[in-house]
Coordinates of C-alpha atoms in Angstrom, one line a residue:
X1 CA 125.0 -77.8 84.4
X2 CA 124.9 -81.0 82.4
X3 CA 124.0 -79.6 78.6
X4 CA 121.9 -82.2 76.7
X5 CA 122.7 -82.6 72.7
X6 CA 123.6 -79.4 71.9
X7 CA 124.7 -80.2 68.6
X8 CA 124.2 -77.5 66.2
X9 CA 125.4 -76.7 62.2
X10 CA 126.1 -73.1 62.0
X11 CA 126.8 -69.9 64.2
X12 CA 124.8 -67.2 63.8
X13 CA 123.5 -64.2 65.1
X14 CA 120.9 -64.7 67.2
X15 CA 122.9 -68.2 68.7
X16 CA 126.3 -65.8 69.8
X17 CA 123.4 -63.1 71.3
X18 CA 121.6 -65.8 72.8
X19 CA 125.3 -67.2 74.2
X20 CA 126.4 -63.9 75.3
X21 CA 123.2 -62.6 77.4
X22 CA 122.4 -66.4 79.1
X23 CA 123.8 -69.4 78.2
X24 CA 120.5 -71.0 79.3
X25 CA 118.1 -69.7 76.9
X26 CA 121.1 -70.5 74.5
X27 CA 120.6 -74.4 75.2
X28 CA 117.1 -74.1 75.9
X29 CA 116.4 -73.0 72.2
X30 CA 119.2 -75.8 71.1
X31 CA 117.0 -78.9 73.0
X32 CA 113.9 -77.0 73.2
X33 CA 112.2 -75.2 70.5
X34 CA 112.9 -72.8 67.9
X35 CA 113.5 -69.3 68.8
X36 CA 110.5 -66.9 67.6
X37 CA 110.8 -65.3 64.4
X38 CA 111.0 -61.5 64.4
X39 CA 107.8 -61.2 62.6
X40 CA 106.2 -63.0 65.5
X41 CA 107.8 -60.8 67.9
X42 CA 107.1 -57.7 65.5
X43 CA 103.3 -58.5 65.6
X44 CA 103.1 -59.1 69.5
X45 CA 105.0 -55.4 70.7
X46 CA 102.9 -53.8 67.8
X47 CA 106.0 -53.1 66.2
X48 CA 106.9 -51.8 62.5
X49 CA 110.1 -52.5 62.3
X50 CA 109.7 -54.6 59.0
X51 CA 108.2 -51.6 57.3
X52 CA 110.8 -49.3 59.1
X53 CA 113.6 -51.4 57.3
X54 CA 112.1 -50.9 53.8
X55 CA 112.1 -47.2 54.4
X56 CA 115.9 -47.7 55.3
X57 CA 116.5 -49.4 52.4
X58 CA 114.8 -47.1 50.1
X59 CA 117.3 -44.4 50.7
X60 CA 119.7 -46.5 48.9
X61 CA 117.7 -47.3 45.5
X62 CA 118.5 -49.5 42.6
X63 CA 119.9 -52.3 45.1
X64 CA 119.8 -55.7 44.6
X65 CA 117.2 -58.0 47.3
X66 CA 119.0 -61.0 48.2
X67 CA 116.0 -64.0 48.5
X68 CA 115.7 -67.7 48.5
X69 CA 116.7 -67.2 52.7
X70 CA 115.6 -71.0 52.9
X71 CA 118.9 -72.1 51.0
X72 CA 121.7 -70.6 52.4
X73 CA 123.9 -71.6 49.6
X74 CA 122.1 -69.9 46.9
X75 CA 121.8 -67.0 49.1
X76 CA 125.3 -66.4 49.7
X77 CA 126.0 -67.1 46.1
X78 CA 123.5 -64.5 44.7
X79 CA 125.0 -62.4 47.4
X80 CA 128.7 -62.9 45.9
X81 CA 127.8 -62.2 42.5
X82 CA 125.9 -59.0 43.4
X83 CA 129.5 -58.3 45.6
X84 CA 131.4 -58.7 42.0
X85 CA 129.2 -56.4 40.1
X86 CA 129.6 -53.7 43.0
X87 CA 125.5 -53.7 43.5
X88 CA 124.4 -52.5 46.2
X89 CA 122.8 -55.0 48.7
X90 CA 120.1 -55.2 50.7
X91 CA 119.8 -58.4 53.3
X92 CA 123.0 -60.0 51.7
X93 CA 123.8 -63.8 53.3
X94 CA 127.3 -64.5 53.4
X95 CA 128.5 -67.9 54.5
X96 CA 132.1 -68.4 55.9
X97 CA 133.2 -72.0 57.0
X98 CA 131.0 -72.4 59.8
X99 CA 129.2 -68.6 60.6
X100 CA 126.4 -67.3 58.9
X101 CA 125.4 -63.5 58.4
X102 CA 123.2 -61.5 57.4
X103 CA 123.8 -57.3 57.4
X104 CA 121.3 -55.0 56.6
X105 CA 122.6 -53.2 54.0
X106 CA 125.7 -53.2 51.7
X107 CA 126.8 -50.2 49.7
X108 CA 130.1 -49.8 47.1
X109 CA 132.7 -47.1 47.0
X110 CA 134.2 -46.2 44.4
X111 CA 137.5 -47.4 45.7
X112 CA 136.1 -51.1 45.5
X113 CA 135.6 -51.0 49.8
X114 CA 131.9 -51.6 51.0
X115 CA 129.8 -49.0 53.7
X116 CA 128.2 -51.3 55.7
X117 CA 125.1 -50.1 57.0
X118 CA 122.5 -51.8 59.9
X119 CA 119.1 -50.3 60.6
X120 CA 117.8 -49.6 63.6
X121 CA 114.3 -49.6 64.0
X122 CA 114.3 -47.7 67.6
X123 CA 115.3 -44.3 68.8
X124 CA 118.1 -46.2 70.7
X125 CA 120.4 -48.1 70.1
X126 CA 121.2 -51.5 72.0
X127 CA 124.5 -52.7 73.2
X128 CA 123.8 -56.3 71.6
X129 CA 124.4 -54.2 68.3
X130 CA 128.1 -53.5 68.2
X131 CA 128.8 -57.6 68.8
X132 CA 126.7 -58.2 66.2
X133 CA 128.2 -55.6 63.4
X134 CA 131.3 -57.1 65.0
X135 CA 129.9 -60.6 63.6
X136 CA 129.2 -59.3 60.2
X137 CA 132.6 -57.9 60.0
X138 CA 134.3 -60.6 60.8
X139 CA 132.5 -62.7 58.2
X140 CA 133.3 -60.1 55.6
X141 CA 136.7 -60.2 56.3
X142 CA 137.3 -63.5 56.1
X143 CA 135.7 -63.6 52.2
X144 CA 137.8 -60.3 51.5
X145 CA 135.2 -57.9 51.4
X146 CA 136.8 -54.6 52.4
X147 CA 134.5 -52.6 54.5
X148 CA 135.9 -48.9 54.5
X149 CA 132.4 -47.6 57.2
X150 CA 130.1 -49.1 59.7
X151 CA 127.1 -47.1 60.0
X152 CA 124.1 -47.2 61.3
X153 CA 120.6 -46.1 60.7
X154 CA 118.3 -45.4 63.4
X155 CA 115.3 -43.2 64.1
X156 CA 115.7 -39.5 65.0
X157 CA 113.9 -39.1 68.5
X158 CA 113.5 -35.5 67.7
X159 CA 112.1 -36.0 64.5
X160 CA 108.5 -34.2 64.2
X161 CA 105.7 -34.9 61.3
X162 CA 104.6 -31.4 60.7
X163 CA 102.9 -31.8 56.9
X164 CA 103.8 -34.4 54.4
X165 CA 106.6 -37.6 55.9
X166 CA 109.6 -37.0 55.7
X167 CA 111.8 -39.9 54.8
X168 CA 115.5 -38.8 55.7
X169 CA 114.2 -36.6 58.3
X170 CA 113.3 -39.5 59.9
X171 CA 116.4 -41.5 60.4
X172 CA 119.8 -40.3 61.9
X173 CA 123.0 -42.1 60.8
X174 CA 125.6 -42.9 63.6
X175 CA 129.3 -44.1 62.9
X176 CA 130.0 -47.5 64.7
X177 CA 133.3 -48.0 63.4
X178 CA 134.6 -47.5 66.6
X179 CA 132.2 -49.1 68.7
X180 CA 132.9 -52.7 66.6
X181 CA 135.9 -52.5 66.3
X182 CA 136.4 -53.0 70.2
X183 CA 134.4 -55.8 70.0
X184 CA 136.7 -58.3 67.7
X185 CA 138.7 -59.1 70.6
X186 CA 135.4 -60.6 73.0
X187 CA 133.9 -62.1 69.8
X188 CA 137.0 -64.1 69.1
X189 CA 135.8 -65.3 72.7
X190 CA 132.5 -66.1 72.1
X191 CA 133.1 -68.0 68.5
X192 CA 135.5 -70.2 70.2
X193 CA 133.2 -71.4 73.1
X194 CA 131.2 -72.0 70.1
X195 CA 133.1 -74.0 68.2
X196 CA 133.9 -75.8 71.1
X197 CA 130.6 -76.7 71.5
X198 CA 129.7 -77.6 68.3
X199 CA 132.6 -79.9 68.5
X200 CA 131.3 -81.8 71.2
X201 CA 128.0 -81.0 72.6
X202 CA 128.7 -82.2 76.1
X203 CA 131.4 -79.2 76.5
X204 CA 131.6 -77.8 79.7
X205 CA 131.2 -74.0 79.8
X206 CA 130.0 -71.9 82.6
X207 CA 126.4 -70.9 83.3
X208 CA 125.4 -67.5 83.6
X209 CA 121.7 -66.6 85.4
X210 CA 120.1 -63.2 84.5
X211 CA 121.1 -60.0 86.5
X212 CA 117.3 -60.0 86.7
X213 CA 115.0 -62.6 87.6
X214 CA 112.0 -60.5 85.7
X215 CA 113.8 -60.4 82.4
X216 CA 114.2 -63.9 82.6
X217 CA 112.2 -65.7 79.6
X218 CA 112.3 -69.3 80.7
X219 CA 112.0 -69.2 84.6
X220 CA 110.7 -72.6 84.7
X221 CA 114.0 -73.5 82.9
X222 CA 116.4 -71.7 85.0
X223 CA 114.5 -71.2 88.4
X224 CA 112.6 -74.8 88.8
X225 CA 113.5 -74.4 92.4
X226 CA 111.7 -71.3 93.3
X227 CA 108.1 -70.7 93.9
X228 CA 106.5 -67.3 96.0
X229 CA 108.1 -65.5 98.1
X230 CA 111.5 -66.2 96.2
X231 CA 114.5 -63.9 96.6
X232 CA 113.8 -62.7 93.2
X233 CA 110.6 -60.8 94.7
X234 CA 113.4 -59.0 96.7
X235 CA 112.8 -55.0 96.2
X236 CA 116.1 -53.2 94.8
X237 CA 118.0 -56.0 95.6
X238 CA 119.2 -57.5 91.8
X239 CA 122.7 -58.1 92.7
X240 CA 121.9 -59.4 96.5
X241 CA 118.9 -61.8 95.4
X242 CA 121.7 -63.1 92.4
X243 CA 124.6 -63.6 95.6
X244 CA 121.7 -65.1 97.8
X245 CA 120.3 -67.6 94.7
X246 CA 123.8 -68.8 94.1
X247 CA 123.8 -69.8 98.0
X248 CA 121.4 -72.1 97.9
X249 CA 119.5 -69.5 99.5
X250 CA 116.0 -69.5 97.4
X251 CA 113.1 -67.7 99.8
X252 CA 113.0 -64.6 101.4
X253 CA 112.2 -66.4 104.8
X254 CA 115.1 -68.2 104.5
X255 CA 117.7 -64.8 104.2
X256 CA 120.3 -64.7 107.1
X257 CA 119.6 -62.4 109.9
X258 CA 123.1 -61.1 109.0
X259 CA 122.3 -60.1 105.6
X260 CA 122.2 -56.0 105.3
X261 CA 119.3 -55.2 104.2
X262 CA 118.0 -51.6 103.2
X263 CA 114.7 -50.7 105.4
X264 CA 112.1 -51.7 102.7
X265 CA 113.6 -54.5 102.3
X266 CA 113.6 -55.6 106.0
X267 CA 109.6 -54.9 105.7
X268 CA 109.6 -57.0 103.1
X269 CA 111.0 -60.0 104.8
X270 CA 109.1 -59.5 107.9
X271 CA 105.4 -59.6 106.3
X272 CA 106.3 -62.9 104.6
X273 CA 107.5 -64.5 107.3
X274 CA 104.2 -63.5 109.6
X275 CA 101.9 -63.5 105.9
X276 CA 100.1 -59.8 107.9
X277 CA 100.8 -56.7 106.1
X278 CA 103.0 -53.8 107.1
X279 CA 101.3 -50.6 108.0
X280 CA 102.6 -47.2 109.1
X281 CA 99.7 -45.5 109.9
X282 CA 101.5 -42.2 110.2
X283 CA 102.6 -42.2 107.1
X284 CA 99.6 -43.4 105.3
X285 CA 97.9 -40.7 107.4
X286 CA 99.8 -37.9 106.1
X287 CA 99.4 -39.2 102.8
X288 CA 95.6 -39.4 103.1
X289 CA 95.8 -35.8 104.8
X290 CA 96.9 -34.3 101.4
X291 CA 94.1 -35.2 99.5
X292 CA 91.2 -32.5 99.0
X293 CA 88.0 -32.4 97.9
X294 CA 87.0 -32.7 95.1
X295 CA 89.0 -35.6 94.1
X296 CA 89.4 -36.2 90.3
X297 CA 90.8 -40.1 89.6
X298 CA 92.7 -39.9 86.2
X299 CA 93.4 -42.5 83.8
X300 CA 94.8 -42.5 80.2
X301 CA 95.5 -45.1 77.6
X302 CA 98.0 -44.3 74.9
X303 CA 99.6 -45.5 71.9
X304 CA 103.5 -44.7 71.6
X305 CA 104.0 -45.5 67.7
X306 CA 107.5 -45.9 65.9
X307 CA 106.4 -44.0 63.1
X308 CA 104.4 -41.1 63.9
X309 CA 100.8 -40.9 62.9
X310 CA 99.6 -37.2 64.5
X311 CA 100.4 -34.3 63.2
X312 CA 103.3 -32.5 65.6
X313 CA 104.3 -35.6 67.6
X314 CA 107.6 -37.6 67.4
X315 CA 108.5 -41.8 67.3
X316 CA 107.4 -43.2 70.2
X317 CA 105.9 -40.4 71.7
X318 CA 102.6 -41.2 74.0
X319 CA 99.9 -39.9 72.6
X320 CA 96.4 -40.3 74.5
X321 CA 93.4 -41.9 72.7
X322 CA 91.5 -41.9 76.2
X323 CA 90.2 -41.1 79.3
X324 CA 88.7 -41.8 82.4
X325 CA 87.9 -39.9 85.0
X326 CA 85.7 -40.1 88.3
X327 CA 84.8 -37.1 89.9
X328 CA 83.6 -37.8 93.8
X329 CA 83.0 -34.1 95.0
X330 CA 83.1 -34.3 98.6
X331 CA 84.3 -37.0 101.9
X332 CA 80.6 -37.7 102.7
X333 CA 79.7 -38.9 98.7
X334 CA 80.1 -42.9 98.2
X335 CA 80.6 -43.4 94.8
X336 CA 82.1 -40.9 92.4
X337 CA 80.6 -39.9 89.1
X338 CA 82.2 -41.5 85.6
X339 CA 83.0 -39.6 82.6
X340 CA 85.4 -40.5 79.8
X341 CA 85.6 -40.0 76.4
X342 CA 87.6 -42.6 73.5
X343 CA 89.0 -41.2 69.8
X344 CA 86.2 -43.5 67.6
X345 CA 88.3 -41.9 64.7
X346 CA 91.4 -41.4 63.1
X347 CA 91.6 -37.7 64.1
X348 CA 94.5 -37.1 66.5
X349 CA 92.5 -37.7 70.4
X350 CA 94.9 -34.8 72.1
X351 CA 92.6 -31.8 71.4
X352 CA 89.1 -33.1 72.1
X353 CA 90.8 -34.7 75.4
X354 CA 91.9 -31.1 76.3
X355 CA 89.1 -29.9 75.7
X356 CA 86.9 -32.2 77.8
X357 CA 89.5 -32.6 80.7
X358 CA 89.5 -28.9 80.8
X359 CA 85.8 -28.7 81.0
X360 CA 85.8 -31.4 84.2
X361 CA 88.7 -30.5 86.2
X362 CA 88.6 -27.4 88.1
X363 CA 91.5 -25.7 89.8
X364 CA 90.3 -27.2 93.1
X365 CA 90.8 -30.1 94.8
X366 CA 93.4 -32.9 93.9
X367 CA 94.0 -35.1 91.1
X368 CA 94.9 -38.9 91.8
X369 CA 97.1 -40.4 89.5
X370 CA 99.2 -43.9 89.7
X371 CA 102.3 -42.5 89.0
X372 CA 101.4 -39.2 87.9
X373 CA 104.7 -37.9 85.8
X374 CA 103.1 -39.8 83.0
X375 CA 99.5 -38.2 82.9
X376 CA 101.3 -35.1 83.8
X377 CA 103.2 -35.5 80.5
X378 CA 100.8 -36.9 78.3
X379 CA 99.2 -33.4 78.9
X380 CA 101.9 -31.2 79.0
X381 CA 103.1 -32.0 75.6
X382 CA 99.3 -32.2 74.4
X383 CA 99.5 -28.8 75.7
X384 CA 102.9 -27.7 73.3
X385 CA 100.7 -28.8 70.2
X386 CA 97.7 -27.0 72.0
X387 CA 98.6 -23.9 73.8
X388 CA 95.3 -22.7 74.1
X389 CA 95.0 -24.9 77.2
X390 CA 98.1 -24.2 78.9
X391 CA 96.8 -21.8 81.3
X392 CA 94.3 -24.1 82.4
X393 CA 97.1 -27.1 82.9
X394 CA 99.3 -24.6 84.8
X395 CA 96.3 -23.8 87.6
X396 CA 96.2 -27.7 88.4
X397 CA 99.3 -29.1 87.8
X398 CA 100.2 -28.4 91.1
X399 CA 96.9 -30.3 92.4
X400 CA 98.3 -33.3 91.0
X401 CA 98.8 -36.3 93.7
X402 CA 100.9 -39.6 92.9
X403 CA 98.6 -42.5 94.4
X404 CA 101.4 -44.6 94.4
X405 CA 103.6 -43.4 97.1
X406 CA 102.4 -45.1 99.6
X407 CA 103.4 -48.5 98.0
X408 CA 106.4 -47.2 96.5
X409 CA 107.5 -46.5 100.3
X410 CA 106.2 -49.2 101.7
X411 CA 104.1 -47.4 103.8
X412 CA 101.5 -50.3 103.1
X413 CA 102.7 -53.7 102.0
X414 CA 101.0 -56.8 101.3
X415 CA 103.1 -59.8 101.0
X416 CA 100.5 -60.9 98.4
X417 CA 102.0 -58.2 96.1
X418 CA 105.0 -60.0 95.4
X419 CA 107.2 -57.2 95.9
X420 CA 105.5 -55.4 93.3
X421 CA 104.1 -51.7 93.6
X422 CA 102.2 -52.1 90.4
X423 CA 98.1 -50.6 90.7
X424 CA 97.4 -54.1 89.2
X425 CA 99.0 -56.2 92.1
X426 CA 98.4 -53.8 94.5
X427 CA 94.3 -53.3 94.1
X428 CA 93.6 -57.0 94.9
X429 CA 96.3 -57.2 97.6
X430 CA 94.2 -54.1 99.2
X431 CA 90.8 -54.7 98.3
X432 CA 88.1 -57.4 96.9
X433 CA 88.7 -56.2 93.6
X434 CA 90.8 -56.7 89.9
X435 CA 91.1 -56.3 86.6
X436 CA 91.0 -60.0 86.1
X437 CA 87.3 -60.2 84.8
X438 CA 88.1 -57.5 81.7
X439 CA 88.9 -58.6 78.3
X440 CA 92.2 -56.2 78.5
X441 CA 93.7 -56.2 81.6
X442 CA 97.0 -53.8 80.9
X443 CA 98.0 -50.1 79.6
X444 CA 100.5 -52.4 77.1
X445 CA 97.3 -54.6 75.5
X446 CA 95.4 -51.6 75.3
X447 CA 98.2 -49.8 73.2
X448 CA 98.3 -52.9 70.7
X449 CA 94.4 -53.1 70.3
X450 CA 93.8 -49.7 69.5
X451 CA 97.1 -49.3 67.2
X452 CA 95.4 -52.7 65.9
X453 CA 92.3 -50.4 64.7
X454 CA 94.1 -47.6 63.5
X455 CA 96.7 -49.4 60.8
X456 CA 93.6 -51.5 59.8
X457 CA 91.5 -48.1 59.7
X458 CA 88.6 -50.1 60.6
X459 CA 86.8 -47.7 62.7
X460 CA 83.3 -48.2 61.8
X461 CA 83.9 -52.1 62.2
X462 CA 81.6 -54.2 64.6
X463 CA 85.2 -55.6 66.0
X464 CA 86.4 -52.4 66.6
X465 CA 83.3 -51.1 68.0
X466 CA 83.9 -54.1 70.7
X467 CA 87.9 -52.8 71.0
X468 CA 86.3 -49.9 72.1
X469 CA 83.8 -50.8 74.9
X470 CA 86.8 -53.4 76.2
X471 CA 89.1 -50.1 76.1
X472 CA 86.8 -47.8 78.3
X473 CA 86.0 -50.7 80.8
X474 CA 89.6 -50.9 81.3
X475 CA 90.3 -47.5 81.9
X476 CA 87.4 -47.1 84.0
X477 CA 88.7 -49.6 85.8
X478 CA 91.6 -48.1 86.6
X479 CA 90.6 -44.6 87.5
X480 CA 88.3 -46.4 89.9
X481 CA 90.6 -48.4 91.2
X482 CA 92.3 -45.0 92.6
X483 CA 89.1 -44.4 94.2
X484 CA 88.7 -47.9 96.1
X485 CA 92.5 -47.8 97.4
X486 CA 91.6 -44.1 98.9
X487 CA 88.6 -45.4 100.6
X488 CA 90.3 -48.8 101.9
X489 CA 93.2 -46.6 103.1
X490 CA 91.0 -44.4 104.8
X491 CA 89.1 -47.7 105.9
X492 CA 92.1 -49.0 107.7
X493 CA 92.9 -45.3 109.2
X494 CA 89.4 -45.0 110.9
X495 CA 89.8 -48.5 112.2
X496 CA 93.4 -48.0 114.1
X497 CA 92.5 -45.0 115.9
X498 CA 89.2 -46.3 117.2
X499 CA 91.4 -49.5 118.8

């Protein structure tokens, strides 16, 4: 790689996580653009991690709020001077020769030392975290701030709202002093690649490509060489489609015959190379041999908030807001029947969802689900809040039949799938139809719009009225969609054995 001007003031967080994970979006925000702001990002995931913070924060009252961010010099100075009273500090910025840094929280001791705290806004913790306390402790070190703990705050998966919210309930504290304390040594490393950039921007360093070619944010940037049927579409095959790429090797027509290759993978290959699908019939048969009549095709949307809204749920818990279900009673029938049902309200959905699913579904037949753990668990624990209805879930959970293992086996493949076994690649790979004419065409975009309603409590609103019809088309459309891959399966079954 030849870098461009890389020329940059200061080190800071986001450039040494930016460095350390690919040293191509690292550049490619240096010549590019500006990397998003976390309020950007906050309001795109549907996160509240902003007002998760203040929360933090508030468990450590009478601090001092370090502002006037846009200068850093006044900001490190007000952050000094609230160091020399022994305040504590929230969102200090501290400024040490050429590094920037800016900790959550800072809180005296009485021995003059500091307990440095950092908030996590998720149930987990990431392991980008520890480097970057690491950062903040190095800074502080260098000014002769004593930091006697690193903690951290971050959200208690088991935590359950049963009444009033519970503040420090909701967060667990974890000691890190361990954890960044091991990782000095590697950001010594990183600061001094750094540096040496900064120095002089046309430094060589070595590139680094993502372990994944899907997490990649700028594929245009680092992949300008690959187009479909790229090694990247390569099923389980991260670490061989990485070897292959750094080959020269760039399509999945162009693998060596050598190459060992796991069976699906092999399938794969071969459908791209002869653009027919794959089909084993015996497989697909036995599949297809399981189902029984009647057939329910489920759906649900959730939401999975940080901070829990229902009564007896937990963070990030899925929590279903609606349904769809087609009913198609027996083989000879050619359409199924539609019900669903959508919370216009800001009761919690999981009893009145119960209660209707209960009232449809019978202990007969089999229920189609893509990827049915999750339906299967959005009811169970709707159930543990519920129990009235676990005698009815236990007479049909074992009716429950996962539409997706045919694709996940490769049983059928399409090399229009891209390698994917996803119900929105697959559908139009099988069949004439998609979600591509729907104002919300994913489970993730139907989370946000309906989270979008609730914090806004705009129920009754013409806009959310039209949220809600877009919300039902798309679940309908995907509880049919189980319903046309049956019947094109069954389609192509009917048309091998009469050849």
């Amino acid at each position: 790689m030849n870098p461009r001007d890389l020329s940059f003031n200061y080190i800071t967080k986001s450039k040494i996580l930016q460095f350390t994970r690919c040293t191509n979006l690292f550049e490619y925000n240096l010549t590019h653009k500006k990397p998003k702001s976390t309020e950007y990002v906050d309001s795109i995931y549907g996160l509240d991690n902003r007002k998760i913070k203040e929360m933090a924060r508030s468990l450590f009252p009478g601090g001092v709020n370090i502002t006037n961010k846009d200068d850093i010099y006044i900001s490190h100075q007000n952050s000094m001077d609230a160091i020399r009273n022994s305040s504590i500090i929230y969102n200090p910025t501290f400024l040490w020769e050429d590094c920037i840094g800016s900790p959550d929280i800072l809180v005296p001791s009485e021995d003059g030392t500091y307990v440095l705290w950092e908030i996590c806004p998720s149930i987990n913790t990431k392991k980008d975290m520890e480097l970057e306390i690491a950062y903040y402790k190095y800074i502080l070190n260098h000014l002769d701030i004593k930091i006697s703990f690193i903690k951290v705050l971050k959200i208690d998966p088991q935590y359950t709202l049963v009444g009033e919210f519970e503040l420090a309930s909701y967060f667990t504290e974890l000691n890190f002093e361990t954890k960044v304390n091991s990782k000095m040594k590697e950001l010594e490393e990183i600061l001094t690649s750094l540096r040496a950039i900064k120095s002089d921007p046309q430094f060589q360093y070595t590139p680094k490509i993502c372990n994944s070619f899907k997490s990649c944010t700028i594929p245009e940037y680092c992949f300008s060489d690959l187009k479909d049927g790229n090694i990247f579409s390569l099923r389980e095959a991260a670490g061989t489609a990485k070897e292959l790429y750094e080959q020269g090797i760039y399509h999945l027509r162009d693998i060596p015959s050598e190459t060992e290759l796991t069976d699906k993978q092999t399938i794969q290959i071969e459908t791209e190379k002869t653009n027919l699908p794959h089909i084993n019939t015996k497989k697909i048969k036995q599949f297809l041999d399981r189902i029984q009549y009647p057939v329910y095709y489920l759906d649900f949307e959730t939401i999975n908030p940080q901070i829990p809204i229902y009564q007896n749920s937990k963070p990030y818990q899925h929590i279903p807001f609606l349904f769809s279900l087609h009913i198609l009673e027996t083989k000879e029938d050619t359409e199924p029947k539609h019900f669903d049902y959508i919370q216009e309200d800001g009761e919690d959905p999981r009893k009145i969802i119960l209660e209707k699913l209960s009232s449809l579904i019978d202990n007969k037949g089999t229920i189609l689900c893509f990827n049915d753990f999750f339906e299967k668990r959005c009811i169970s624990e709707s159930v543990q809040v519920y129990p009235e209805y676990k005698d009815w879930f236990e007479s049909i959970r074992p009716n429950f039949l996962d539409s997706a293992i045919p694709f996940k086996n490769l049983d059928y493949y399409n090399p229009s799938q891209k390698g994917s076994a996803s119900l929105k690649d697959i559908l139009p790979a099988l069949t004439e139809s998609s979600h591509s004419h729907l104002d919300i065409q994913n489970g993730y975009s139907a989370n946000l719009e309906f989270l979008k309603v609730i914090k806004n409590s705009s129920y009754y609103s013409d806009e959310a009225k039209t949220t809600f019809g877009q919300l039902r088309e798309y679940c309908k459309m995907d509880s049919y969609a189980l319903f046309l891959i049956q019947k094109e399966l069954e389609r192509i079954m009917e048309t091998r054995s009469s050849q």
